[in-house]
PDB file of C-alpha atoms and ligand atoms in Angstrom:
ATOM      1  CA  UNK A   1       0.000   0.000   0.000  1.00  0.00           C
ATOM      2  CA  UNK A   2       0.792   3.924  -0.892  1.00  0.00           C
ATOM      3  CA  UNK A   3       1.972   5.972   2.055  1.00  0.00           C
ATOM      4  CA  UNK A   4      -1.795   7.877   2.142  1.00  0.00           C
ATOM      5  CA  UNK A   5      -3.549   4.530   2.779  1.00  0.00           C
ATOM      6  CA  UNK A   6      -1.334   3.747   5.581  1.00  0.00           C
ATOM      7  CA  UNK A   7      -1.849   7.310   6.588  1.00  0.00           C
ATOM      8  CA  UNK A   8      -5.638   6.744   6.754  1.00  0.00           C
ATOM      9  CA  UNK A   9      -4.822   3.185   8.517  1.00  0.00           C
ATOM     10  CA  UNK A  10      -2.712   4.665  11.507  1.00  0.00           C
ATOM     11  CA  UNK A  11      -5.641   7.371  11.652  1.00  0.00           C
ATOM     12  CA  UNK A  12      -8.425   4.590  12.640  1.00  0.00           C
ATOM     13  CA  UNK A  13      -5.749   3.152  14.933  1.00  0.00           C
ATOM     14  CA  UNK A  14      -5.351   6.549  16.483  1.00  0.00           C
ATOM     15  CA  UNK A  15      -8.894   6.840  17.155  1.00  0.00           C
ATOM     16  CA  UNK A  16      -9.446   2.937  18.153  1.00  0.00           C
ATOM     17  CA  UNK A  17      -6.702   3.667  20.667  1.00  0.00           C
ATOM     18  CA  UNK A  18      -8.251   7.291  21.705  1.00  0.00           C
ATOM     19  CA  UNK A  19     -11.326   5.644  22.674  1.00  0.00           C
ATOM     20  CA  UNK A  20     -10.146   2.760  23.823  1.00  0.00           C
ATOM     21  CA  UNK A  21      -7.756   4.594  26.410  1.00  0.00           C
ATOM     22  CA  UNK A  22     -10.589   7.305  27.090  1.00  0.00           C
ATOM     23  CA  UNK A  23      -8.434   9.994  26.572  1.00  0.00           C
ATOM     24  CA  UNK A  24     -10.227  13.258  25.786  1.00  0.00           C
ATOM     25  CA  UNK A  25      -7.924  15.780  26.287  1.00  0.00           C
ATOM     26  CA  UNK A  26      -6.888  17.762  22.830  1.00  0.00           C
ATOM     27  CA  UNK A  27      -2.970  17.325  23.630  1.00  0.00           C
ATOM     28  CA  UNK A  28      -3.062  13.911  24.882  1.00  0.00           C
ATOM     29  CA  UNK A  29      -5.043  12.891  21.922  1.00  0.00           C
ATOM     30  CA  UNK A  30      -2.779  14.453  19.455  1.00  0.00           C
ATOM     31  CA  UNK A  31      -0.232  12.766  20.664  1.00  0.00           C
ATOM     32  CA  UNK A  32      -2.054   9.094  20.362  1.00  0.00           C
ATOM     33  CA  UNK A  33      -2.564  10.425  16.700  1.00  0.00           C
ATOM     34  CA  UNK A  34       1.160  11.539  15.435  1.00  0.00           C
ATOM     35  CA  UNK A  35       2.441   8.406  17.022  1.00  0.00           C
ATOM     36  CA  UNK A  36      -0.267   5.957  15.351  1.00  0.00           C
ATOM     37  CA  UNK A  37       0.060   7.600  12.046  1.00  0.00           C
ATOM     38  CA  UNK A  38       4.542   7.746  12.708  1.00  0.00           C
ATOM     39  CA  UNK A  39       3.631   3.923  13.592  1.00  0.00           C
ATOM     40  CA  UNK A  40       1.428   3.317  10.246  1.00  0.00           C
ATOM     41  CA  UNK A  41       4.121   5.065   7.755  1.00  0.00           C
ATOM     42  CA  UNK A  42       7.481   3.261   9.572  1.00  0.00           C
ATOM     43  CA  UNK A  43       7.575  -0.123   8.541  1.00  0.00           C
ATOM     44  CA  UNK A  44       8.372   1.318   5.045  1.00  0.00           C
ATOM     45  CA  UNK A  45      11.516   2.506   6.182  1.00  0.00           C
ATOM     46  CA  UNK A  46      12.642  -1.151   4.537  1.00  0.00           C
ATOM     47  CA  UNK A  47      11.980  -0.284   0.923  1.00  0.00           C
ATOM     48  CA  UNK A  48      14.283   2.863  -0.254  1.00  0.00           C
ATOM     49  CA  UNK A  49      11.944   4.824  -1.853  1.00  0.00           C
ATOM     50  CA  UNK A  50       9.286   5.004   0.506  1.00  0.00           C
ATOM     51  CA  UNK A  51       7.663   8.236   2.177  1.00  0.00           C
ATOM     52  CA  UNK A  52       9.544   7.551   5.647  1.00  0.00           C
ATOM     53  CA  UNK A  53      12.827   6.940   3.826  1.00  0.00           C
ATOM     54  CA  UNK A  54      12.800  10.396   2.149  1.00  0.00           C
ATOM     55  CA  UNK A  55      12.082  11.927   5.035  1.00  0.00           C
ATOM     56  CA  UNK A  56      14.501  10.358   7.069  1.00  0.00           C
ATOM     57  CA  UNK A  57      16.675  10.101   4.554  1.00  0.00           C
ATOM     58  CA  UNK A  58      20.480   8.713   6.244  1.00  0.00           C
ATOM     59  CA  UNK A  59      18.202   6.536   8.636  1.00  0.00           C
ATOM     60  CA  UNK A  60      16.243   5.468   5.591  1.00  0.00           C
ATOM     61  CA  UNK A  61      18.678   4.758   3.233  1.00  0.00           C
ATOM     62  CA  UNK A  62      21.276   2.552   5.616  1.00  0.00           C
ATOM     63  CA  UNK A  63      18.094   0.421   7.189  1.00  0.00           C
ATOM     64  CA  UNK A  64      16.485  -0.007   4.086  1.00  0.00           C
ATOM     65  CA  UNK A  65      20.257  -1.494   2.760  1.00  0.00           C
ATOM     66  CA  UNK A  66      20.026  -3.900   6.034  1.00  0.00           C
ATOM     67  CA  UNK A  67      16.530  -5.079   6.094  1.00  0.00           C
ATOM     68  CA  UNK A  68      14.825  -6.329   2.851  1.00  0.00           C
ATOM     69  CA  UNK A  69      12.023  -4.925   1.811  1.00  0.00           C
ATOM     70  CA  UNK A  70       8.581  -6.772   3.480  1.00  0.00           C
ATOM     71  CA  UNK A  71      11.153  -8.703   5.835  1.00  0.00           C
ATOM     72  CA  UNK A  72      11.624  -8.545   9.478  1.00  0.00           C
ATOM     73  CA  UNK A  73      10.436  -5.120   9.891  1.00  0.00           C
ATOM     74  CA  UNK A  74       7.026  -5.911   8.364  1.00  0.00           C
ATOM     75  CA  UNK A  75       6.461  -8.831  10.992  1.00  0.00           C
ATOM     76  CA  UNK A  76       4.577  -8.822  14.611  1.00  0.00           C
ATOM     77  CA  UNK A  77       7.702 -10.207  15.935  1.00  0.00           C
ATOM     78  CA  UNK A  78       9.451  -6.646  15.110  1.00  0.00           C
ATOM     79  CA  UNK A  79       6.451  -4.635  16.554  1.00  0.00           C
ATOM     80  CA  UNK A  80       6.732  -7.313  20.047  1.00  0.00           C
ATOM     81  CA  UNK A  81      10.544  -6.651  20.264  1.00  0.00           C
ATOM     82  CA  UNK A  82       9.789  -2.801  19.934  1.00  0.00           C
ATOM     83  CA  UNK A  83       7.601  -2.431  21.936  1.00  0.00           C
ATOM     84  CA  UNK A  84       9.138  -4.781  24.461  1.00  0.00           C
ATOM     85  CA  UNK A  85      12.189  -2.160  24.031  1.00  0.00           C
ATOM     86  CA  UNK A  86      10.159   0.780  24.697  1.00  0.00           C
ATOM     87  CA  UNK A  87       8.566  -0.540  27.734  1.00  0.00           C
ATOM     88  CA  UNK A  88      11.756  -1.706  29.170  1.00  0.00           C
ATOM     89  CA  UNK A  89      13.945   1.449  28.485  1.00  0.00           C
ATOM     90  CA  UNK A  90      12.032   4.543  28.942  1.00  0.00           C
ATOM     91  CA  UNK A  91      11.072   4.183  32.360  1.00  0.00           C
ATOM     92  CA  UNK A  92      15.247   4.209  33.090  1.00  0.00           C
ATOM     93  CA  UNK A  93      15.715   6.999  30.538  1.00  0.00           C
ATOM     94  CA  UNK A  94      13.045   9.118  30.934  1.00  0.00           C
ATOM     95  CA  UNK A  95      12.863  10.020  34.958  1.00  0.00           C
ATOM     96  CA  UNK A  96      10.140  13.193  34.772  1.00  0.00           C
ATOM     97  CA  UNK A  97       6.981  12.118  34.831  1.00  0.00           C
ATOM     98  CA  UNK A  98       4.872  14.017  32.870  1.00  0.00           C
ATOM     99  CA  UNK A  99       7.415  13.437  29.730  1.00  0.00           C
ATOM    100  CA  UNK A 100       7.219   9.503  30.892  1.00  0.00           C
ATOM    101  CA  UNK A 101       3.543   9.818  29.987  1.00  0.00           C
ATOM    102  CA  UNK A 102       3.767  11.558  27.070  1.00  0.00           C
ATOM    103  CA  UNK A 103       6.397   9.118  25.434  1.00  0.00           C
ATOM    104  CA  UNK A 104       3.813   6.341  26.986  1.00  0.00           C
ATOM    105  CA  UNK A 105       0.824   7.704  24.584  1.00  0.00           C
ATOM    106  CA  UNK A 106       3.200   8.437  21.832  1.00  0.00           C
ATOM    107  CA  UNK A 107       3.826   4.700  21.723  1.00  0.00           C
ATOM    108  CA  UNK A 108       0.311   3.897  22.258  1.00  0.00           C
ATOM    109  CA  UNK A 109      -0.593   5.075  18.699  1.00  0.00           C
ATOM    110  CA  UNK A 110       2.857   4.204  17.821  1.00  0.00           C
ATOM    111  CA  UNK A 111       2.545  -0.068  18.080  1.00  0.00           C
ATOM    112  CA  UNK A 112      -0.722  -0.037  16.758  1.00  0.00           C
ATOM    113  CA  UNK A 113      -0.436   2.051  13.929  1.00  0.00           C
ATOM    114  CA  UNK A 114       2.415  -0.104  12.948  1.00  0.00           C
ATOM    115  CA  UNK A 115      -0.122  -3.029  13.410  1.00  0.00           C
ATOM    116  CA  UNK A 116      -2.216  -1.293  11.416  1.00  0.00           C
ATOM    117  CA  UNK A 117       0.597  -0.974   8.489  1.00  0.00           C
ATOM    118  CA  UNK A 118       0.547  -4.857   8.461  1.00  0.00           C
ATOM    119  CA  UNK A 119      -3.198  -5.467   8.522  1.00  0.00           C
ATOM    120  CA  UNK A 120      -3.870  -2.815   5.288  1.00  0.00           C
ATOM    121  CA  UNK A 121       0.028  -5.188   3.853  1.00  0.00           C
ATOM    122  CA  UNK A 122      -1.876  -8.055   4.069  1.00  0.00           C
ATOM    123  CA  UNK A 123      -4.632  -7.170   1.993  1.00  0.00           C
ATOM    124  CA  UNK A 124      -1.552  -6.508  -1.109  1.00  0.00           C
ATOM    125  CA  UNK A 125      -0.496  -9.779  -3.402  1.00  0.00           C
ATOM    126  CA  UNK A 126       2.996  -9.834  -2.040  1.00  0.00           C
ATOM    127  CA  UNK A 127       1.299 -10.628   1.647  1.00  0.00           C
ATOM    128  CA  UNK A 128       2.902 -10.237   5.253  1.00  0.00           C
ATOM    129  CA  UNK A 129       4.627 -12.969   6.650  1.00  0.00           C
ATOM    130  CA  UNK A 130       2.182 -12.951  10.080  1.00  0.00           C
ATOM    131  CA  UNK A 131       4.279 -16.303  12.042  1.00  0.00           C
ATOM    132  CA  UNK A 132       8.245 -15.135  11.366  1.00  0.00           C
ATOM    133  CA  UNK A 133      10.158 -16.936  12.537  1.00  0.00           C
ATOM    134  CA  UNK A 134       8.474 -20.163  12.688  1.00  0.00           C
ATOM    135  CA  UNK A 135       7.153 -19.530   9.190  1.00  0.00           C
ATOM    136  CA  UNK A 136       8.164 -17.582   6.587  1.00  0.00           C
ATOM    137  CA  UNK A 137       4.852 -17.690   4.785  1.00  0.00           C
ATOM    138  CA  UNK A 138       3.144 -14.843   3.284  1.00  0.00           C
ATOM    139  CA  UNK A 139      -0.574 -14.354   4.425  1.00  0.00           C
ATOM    140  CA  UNK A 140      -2.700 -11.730   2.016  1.00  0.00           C
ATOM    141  CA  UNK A 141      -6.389 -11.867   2.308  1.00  0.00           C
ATOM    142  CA  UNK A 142      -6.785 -10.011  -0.649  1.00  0.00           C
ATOM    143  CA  UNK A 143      -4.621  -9.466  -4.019  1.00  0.00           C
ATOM    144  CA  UNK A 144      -4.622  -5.839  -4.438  1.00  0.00           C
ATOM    145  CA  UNK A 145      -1.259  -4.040  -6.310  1.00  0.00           C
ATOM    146  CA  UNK A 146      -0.174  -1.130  -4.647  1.00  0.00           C
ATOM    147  CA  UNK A 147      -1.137   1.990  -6.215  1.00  0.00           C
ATOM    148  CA  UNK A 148      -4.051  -0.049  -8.363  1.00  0.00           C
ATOM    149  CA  UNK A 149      -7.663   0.362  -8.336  1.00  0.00           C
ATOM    150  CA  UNK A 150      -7.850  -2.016  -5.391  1.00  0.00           C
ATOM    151  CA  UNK A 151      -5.757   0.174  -3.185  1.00  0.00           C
ATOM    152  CA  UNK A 152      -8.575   2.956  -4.167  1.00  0.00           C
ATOM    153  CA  UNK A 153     -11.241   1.656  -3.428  1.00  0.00           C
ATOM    154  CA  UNK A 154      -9.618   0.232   0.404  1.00  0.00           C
ATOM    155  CA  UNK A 155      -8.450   4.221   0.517  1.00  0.00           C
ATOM    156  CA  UNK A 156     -12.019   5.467  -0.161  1.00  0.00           C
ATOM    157  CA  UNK A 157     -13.408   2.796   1.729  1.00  0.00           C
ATOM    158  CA  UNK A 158     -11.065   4.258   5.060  1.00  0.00           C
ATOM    159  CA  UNK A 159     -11.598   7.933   4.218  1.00  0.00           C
ATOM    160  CA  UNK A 160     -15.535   7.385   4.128  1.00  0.00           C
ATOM    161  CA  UNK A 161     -15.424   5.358   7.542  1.00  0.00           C
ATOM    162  CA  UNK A 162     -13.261   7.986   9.097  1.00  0.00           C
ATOM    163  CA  UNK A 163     -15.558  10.957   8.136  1.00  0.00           C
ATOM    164  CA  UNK A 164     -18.468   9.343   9.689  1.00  0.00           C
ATOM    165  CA  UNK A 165     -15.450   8.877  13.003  1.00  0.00           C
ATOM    166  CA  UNK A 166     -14.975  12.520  13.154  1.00  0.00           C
ATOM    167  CA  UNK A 167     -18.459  13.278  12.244  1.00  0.00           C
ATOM    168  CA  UNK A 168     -19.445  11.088  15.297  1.00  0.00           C
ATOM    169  CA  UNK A 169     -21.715   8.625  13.791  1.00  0.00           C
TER     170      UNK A 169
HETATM  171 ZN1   ZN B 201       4.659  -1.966   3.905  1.00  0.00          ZN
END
């Protein structure tokens, strides 16, 4: 998928996670949101042409030469050992509180709108290899090409569900 539908996804996981935490304050949700839509767009800092990888582009270029393109990064294992990571080593780095809770709801759009990258990957004909490492199968529910009609209609589809989200019904 394009960097816009994976946009959109991290968006819906942004407001799953908003209203699943019960956050309702303005700053606390914005926060949810930039780190489920980073989350969404990040995986694709394994291919070297990607949105992320331009805009990070000496982070993008030498992971994208290390990781293959679809590979580890684009498996639940990765998003586990991250966010294993995260919860392990920003309680020691971060001491003040109120910056420990920020970087906390960062992350909690972060993880799942990288979850969310591998859901709207799965629906693509190249697949997402959901049990690495005990299989390196590729699941895809659907066969869309990225950047095909497919991928439109799942992008309008998303769009039109998160209107009637921010529209409240
Ligand atoms: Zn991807």
């Amino acid at each position: 998928m394009n960097y816009i539908t994976h946009a959109l996804g991290g968006v819906a996981a942004g407001f799953a996670v908003i209203s699943a935490v019960g956050v309702h304050e303005p700053v606390q949700e914005s926060i949810i949101m930039t780190g489920a839509v980073l989350g969404s767009l990040f995986p694709d800092i394994d291919h070297p042409k990607s949105w992320i990888t331009n805009k990070v582009p000496l982070a993008g270029t030498i992971i994208s030469r290390l990781f293959k393109h679809r590979g580890f990064l684009h498996t639940p294992l990765f998003i586990l050992i991250t966010w294993a990571f995260i919860s392990f080593f920003t309680p020691i780095w971060i001491q003040e509180a109120a910056e420990l809770y920020r970087i906390v709801l960062f992350f909690n759009g972060f993880i799942p709108g990288m979850l969310s990258h591998l859901i709207l990957d799965t629906l693509n004909v190249q697949g997402v290899m959901w049990l690495y490492p005990i299989s390196r199968k590729r699941f895809n529910l659907l066969s869309i090409r990225t950047g095909g009609f497919g991928e439109a209609v799942v992008c309008a589809v998303l769009s039109i569900m998160l209107f009637g989200q921010y529209k409240g019904f």
